[in-house]
Coordinates of C-alpha atoms in Angstrom, one line a residue:
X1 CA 9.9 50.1 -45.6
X2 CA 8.5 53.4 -43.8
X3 CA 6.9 52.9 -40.5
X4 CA 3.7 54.2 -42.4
X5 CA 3.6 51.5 -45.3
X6 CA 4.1 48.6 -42.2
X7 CA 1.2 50.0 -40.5
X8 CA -1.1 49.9 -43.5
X9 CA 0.2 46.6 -44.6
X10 CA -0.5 45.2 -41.1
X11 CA -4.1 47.3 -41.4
X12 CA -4.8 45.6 -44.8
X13 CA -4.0 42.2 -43.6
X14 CA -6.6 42.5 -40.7
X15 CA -9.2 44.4 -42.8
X16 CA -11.2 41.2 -44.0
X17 CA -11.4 40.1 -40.4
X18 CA -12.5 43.3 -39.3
X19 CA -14.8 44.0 -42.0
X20 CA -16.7 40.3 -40.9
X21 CA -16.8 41.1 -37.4
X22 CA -18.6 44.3 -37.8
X23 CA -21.1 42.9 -40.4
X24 CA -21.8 40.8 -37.2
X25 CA -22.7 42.8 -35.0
X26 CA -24.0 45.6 -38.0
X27 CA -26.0 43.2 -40.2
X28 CA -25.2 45.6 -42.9
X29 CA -21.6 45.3 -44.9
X30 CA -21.7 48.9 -46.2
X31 CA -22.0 50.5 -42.8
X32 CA -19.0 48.3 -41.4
X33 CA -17.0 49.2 -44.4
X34 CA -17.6 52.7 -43.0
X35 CA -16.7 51.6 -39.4
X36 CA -13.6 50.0 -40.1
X37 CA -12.9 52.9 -42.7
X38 CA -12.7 55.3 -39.6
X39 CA -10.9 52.7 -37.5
X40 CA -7.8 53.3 -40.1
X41 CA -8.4 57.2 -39.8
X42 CA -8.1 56.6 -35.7
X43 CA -5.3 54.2 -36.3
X44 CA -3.2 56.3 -38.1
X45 CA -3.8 59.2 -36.1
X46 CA -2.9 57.2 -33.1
X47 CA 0.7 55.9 -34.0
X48 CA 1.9 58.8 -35.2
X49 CA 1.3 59.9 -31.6
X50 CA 2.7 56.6 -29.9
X51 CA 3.5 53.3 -32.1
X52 CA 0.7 50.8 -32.6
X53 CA 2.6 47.5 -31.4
X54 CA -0.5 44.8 -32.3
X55 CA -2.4 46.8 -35.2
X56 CA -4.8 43.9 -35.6
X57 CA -5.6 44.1 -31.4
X58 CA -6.0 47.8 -31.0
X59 CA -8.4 47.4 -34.3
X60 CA -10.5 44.9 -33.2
X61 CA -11.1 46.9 -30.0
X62 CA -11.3 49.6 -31.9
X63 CA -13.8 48.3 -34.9
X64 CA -16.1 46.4 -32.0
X65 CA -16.3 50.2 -30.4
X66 CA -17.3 52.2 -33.5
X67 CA -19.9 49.5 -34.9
X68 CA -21.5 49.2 -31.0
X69 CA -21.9 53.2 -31.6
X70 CA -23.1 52.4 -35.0
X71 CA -25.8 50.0 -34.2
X72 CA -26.9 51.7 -31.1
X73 CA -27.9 54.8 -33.2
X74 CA -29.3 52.2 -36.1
X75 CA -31.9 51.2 -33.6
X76 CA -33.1 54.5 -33.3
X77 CA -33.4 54.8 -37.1
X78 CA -35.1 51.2 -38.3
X79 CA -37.9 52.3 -35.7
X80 CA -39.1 54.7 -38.4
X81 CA -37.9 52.0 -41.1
X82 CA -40.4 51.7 -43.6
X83 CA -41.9 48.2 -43.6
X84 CA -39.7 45.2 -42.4
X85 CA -36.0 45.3 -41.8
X86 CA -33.9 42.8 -43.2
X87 CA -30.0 42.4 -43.1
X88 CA -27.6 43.7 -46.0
X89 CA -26.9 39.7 -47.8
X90 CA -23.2 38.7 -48.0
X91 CA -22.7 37.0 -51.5
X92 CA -19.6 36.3 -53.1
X93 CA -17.1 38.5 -53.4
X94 CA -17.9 41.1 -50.6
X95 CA -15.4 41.1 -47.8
X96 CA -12.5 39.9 -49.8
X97 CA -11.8 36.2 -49.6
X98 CA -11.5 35.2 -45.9
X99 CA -8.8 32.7 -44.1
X100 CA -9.8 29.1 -43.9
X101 CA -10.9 29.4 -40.3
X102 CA -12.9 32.7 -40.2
X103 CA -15.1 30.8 -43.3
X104 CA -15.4 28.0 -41.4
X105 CA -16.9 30.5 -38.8
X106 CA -18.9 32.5 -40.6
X107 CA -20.3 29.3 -42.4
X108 CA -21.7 28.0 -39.5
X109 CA -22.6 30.7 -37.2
X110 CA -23.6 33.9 -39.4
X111 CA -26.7 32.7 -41.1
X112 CA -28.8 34.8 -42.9
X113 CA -31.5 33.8 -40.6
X114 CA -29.4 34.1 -37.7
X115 CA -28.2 38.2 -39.0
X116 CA -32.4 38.0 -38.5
X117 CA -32.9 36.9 -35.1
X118 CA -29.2 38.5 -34.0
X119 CA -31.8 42.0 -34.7
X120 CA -33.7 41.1 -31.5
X121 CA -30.8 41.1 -29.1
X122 CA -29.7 44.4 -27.3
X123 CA -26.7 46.3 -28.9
X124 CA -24.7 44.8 -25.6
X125 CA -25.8 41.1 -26.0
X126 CA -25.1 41.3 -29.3
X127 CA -22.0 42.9 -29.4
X128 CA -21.1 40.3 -26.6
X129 CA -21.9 37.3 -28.7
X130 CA -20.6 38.3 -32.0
X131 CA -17.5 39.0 -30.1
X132 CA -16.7 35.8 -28.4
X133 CA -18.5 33.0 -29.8
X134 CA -18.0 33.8 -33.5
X135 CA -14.8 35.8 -33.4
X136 CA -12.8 33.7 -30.2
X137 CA -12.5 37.1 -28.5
X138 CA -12.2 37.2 -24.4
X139 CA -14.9 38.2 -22.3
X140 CA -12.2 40.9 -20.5
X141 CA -11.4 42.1 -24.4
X142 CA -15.0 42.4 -24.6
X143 CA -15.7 44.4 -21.4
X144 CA -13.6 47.3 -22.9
X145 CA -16.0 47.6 -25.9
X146 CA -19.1 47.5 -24.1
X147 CA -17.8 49.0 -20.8
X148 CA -18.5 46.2 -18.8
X149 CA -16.6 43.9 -16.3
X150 CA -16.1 40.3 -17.9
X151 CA -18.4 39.2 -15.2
X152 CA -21.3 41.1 -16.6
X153 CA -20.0 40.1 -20.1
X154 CA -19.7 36.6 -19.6
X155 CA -24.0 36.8 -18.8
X156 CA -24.7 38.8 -21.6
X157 CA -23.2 36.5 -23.9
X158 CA -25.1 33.5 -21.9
X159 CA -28.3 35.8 -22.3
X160 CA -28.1 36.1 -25.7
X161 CA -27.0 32.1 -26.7
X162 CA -30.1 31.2 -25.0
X163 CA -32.1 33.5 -26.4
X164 CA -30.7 32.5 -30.1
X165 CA -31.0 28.9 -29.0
X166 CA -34.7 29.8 -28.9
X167 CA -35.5 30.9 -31.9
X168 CA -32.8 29.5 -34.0
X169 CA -32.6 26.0 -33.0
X170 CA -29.8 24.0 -35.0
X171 CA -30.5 22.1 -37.8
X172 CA -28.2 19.8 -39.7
X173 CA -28.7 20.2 -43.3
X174 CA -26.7 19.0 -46.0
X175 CA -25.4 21.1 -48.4
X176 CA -27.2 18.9 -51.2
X177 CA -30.3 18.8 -49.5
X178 CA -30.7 22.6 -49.5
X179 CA -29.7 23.4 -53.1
X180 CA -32.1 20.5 -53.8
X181 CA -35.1 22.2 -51.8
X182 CA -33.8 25.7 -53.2
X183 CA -34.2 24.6 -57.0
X184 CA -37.3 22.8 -56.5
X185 CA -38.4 26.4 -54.8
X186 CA -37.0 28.3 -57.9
X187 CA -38.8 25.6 -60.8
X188 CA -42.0 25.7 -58.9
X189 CA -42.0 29.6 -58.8
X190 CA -41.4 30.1 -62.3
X191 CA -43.4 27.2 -63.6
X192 CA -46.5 28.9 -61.6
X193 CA -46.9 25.4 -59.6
X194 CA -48.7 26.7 -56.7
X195 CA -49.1 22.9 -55.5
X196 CA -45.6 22.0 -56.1
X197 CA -44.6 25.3 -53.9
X198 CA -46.7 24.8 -50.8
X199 CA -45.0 20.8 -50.8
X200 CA -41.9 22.4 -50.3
X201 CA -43.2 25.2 -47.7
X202 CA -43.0 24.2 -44.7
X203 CA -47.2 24.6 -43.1
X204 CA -45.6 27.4 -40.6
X205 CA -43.1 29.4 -42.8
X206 CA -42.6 32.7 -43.3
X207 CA -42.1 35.4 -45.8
X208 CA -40.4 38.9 -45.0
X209 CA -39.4 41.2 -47.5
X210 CA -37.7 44.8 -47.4
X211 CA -38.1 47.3 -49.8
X212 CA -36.9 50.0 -47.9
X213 CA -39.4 52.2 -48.9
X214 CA -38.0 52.3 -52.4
X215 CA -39.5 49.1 -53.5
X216 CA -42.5 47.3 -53.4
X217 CA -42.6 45.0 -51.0
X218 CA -45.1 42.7 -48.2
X219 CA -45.2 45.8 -45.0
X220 CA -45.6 42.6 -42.8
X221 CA -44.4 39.0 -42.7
X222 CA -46.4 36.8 -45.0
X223 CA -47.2 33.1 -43.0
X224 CA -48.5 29.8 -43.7
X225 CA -47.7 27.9 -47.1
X226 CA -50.8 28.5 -48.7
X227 CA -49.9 32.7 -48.4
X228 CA -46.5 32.5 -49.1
X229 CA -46.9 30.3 -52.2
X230 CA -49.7 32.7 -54.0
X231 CA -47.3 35.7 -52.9
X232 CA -44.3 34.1 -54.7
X233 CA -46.5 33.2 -57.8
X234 CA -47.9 36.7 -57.5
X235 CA -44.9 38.7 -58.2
X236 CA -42.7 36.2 -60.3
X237 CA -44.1 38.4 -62.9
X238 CA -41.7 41.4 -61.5
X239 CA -39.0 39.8 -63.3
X240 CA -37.5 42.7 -65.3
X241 CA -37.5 42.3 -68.9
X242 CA -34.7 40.0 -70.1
X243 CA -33.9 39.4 -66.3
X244 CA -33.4 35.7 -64.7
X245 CA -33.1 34.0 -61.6
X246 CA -30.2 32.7 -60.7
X247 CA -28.6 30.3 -57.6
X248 CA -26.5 32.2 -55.5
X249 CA -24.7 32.4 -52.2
X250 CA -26.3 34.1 -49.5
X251 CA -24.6 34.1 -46.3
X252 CA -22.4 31.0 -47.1
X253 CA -25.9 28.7 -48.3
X254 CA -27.5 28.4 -51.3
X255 CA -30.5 31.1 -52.3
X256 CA -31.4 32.7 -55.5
X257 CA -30.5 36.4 -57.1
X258 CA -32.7 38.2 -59.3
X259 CA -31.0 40.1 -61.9
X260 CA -32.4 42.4 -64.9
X261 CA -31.1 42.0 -68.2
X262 CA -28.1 43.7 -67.5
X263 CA -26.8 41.3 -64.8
X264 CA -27.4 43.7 -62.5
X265 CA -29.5 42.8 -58.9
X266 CA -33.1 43.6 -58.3
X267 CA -33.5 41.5 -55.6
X268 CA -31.6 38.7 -53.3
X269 CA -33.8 36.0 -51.7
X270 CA -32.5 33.6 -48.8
X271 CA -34.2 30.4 -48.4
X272 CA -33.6 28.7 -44.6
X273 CA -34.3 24.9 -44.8
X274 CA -35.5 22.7 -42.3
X275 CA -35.2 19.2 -43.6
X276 CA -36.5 18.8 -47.1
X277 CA -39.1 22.3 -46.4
X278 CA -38.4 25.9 -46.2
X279 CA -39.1 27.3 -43.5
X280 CA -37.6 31.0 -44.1
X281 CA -38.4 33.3 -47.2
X282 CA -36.3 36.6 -46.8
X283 CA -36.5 38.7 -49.8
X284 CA -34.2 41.2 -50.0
X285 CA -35.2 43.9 -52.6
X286 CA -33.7 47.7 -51.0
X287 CA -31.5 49.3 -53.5
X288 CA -28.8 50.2 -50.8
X289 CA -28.6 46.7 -50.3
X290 CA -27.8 45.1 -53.3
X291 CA -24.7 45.0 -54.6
X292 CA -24.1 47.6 -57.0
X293 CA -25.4 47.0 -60.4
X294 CA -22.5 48.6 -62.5
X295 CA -20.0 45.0 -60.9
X296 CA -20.4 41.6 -61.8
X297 CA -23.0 39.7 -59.9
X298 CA -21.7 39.2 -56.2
X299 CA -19.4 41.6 -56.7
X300 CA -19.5 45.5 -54.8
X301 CA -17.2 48.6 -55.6
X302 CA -14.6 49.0 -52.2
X303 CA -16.1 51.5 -50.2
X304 CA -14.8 53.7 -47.6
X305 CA -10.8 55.3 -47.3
X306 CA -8.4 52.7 -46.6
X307 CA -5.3 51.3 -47.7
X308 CA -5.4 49.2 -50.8

């Protein structure tokens, strides 16, 4: 085996971790399939100078560098974002299928809500969070990505689990309960019971969707039951012709895809419960956000230069 083939086996092996940790601190999957694209292209380039010893360590440092750069210079950008920003959904079948214990991760720590709220933290906090208390990484590991001593690391990470402790408190919901709530959301919506959809709104919910300027959508948060329920029933007429709604995962829970007739998606919707209510309505509906309509549903094309 030539050096070159170990180093992209070693590369390929990592990528599903990498891919992960940049959607974390990215909130969008196609832009850290670029990032960890250009992390091979830098990898490469740097053993043929000098051996890469620990591919996966040198690309983690690597990957957490290039999204940081990434979402520092997405801020700039979603300031003159057309209506609300949402986060790219993960659904089956992007990512490749990860290792037992980055699931269990990712399952209980990257949210769809959470991808939300991860928006109001600074590039830094972020990137410090993400980094050690999903991914396991050390604050001193972390200080070379963001330039930082692990000091100053260690209270940006506190910074920004307090801050995410405030507006995402934790919830214990069982799996059941959710789908329940979800397909009682889902019947009510395209039965047109506007009482049966505000019992399962929670009074102070709230409804944000993204069209990214492409697609019609609410240009500010919809809130209160009462609103979001006539919205819903308002535009469950937008079901393409031959389309359907079906359950789906969205970031690891239950929520619903729509799909026209040829299985392709038109929209994504995550539904966050609290107790037997929603409390969360994010409806994803920006092309470029959606996984490509010529796969399977849940499914996206690889994207990005790197070794298959």
């Amino acid at each position: 085996m030539s050096d070159q083939t170990a180093l992209a086996e070693a590369f390929t092996r990592a990528r599903p971790r990498l891919i992960r940790m940049a959607y974390g601190l990215l909130g969008s999957h196609s832009e850290a399939e670029d990032v960890v694209a250009e992390c091979w292209l830098r990898l490469a380039a740097a053993d043929a100078a000098e051996p890469v010893r620990d591919v996966e360590g040198w690309a983690v440092v690597a990957v957490a560098r290039g999204a940081l750069d990434t979402l520092r210079s997405a801020r700039v950008r979603r300031e003159t974002y057309v209506g609300e920003w949402l986060p790219e959904p993960l659904v089956p079948g992007i990512g490749g299928a990860p290792d037992p214990a980055d699931q269990v991760t990712l399952d209980e720590s990257i949210s769809f809500a959470l991808m939300v709220v991860l928006e109001t933290l600074s590039p830094a906090e972020r990137t410090a969070w993400v980094l050690h208390d999903v991914f396991g990484i050390g604050f001193t590991e972390v200080g070379q990505v963001v330039g930082r001593s692990s000091a100053a690391v260690r209270q940006l990470a506190a910074r920004a689990r307090r801050h995410l402790g405030e507006r995402t408190p934790r919830i214990d919901v069982a799996s059941a309960e959710h789908d329940a709530v979800v397909d009682a959301f889902s019947r009510a919506t395209a039965e047109g019971d506007l009482k049966g959809l505000m019992a399962i709104l929670d009074p102070a919910a709230q409804l944000t969707s993204d069209g990214g300027g492409q697609v019609s959508a609410a240009r500010r948060p919809v809130v209160g039951a009462d609103r979001i329920a006539r919205y819903m029933l308002g535009v469950s007429g937008r079901v393409p012709p031959g389309g359907r709604v079906v359950p789906i995962a969205v970031n690891a829970a239950t929520g619903l895809a729509v799909l026209d007739a040829g299985g392709g998606f038109t929209a994504v919707i995550s539904l966050t419960t609290r107790g037997a209510r929603i409390f969360r309505v994010d409806i994803v509906l920006a092309p470029e956000k959606l996984p490509e309509v010529s796969h399977p549903p849940g499914l996206r094309r690889p994207h990005g230069d790197h070794p298959r």
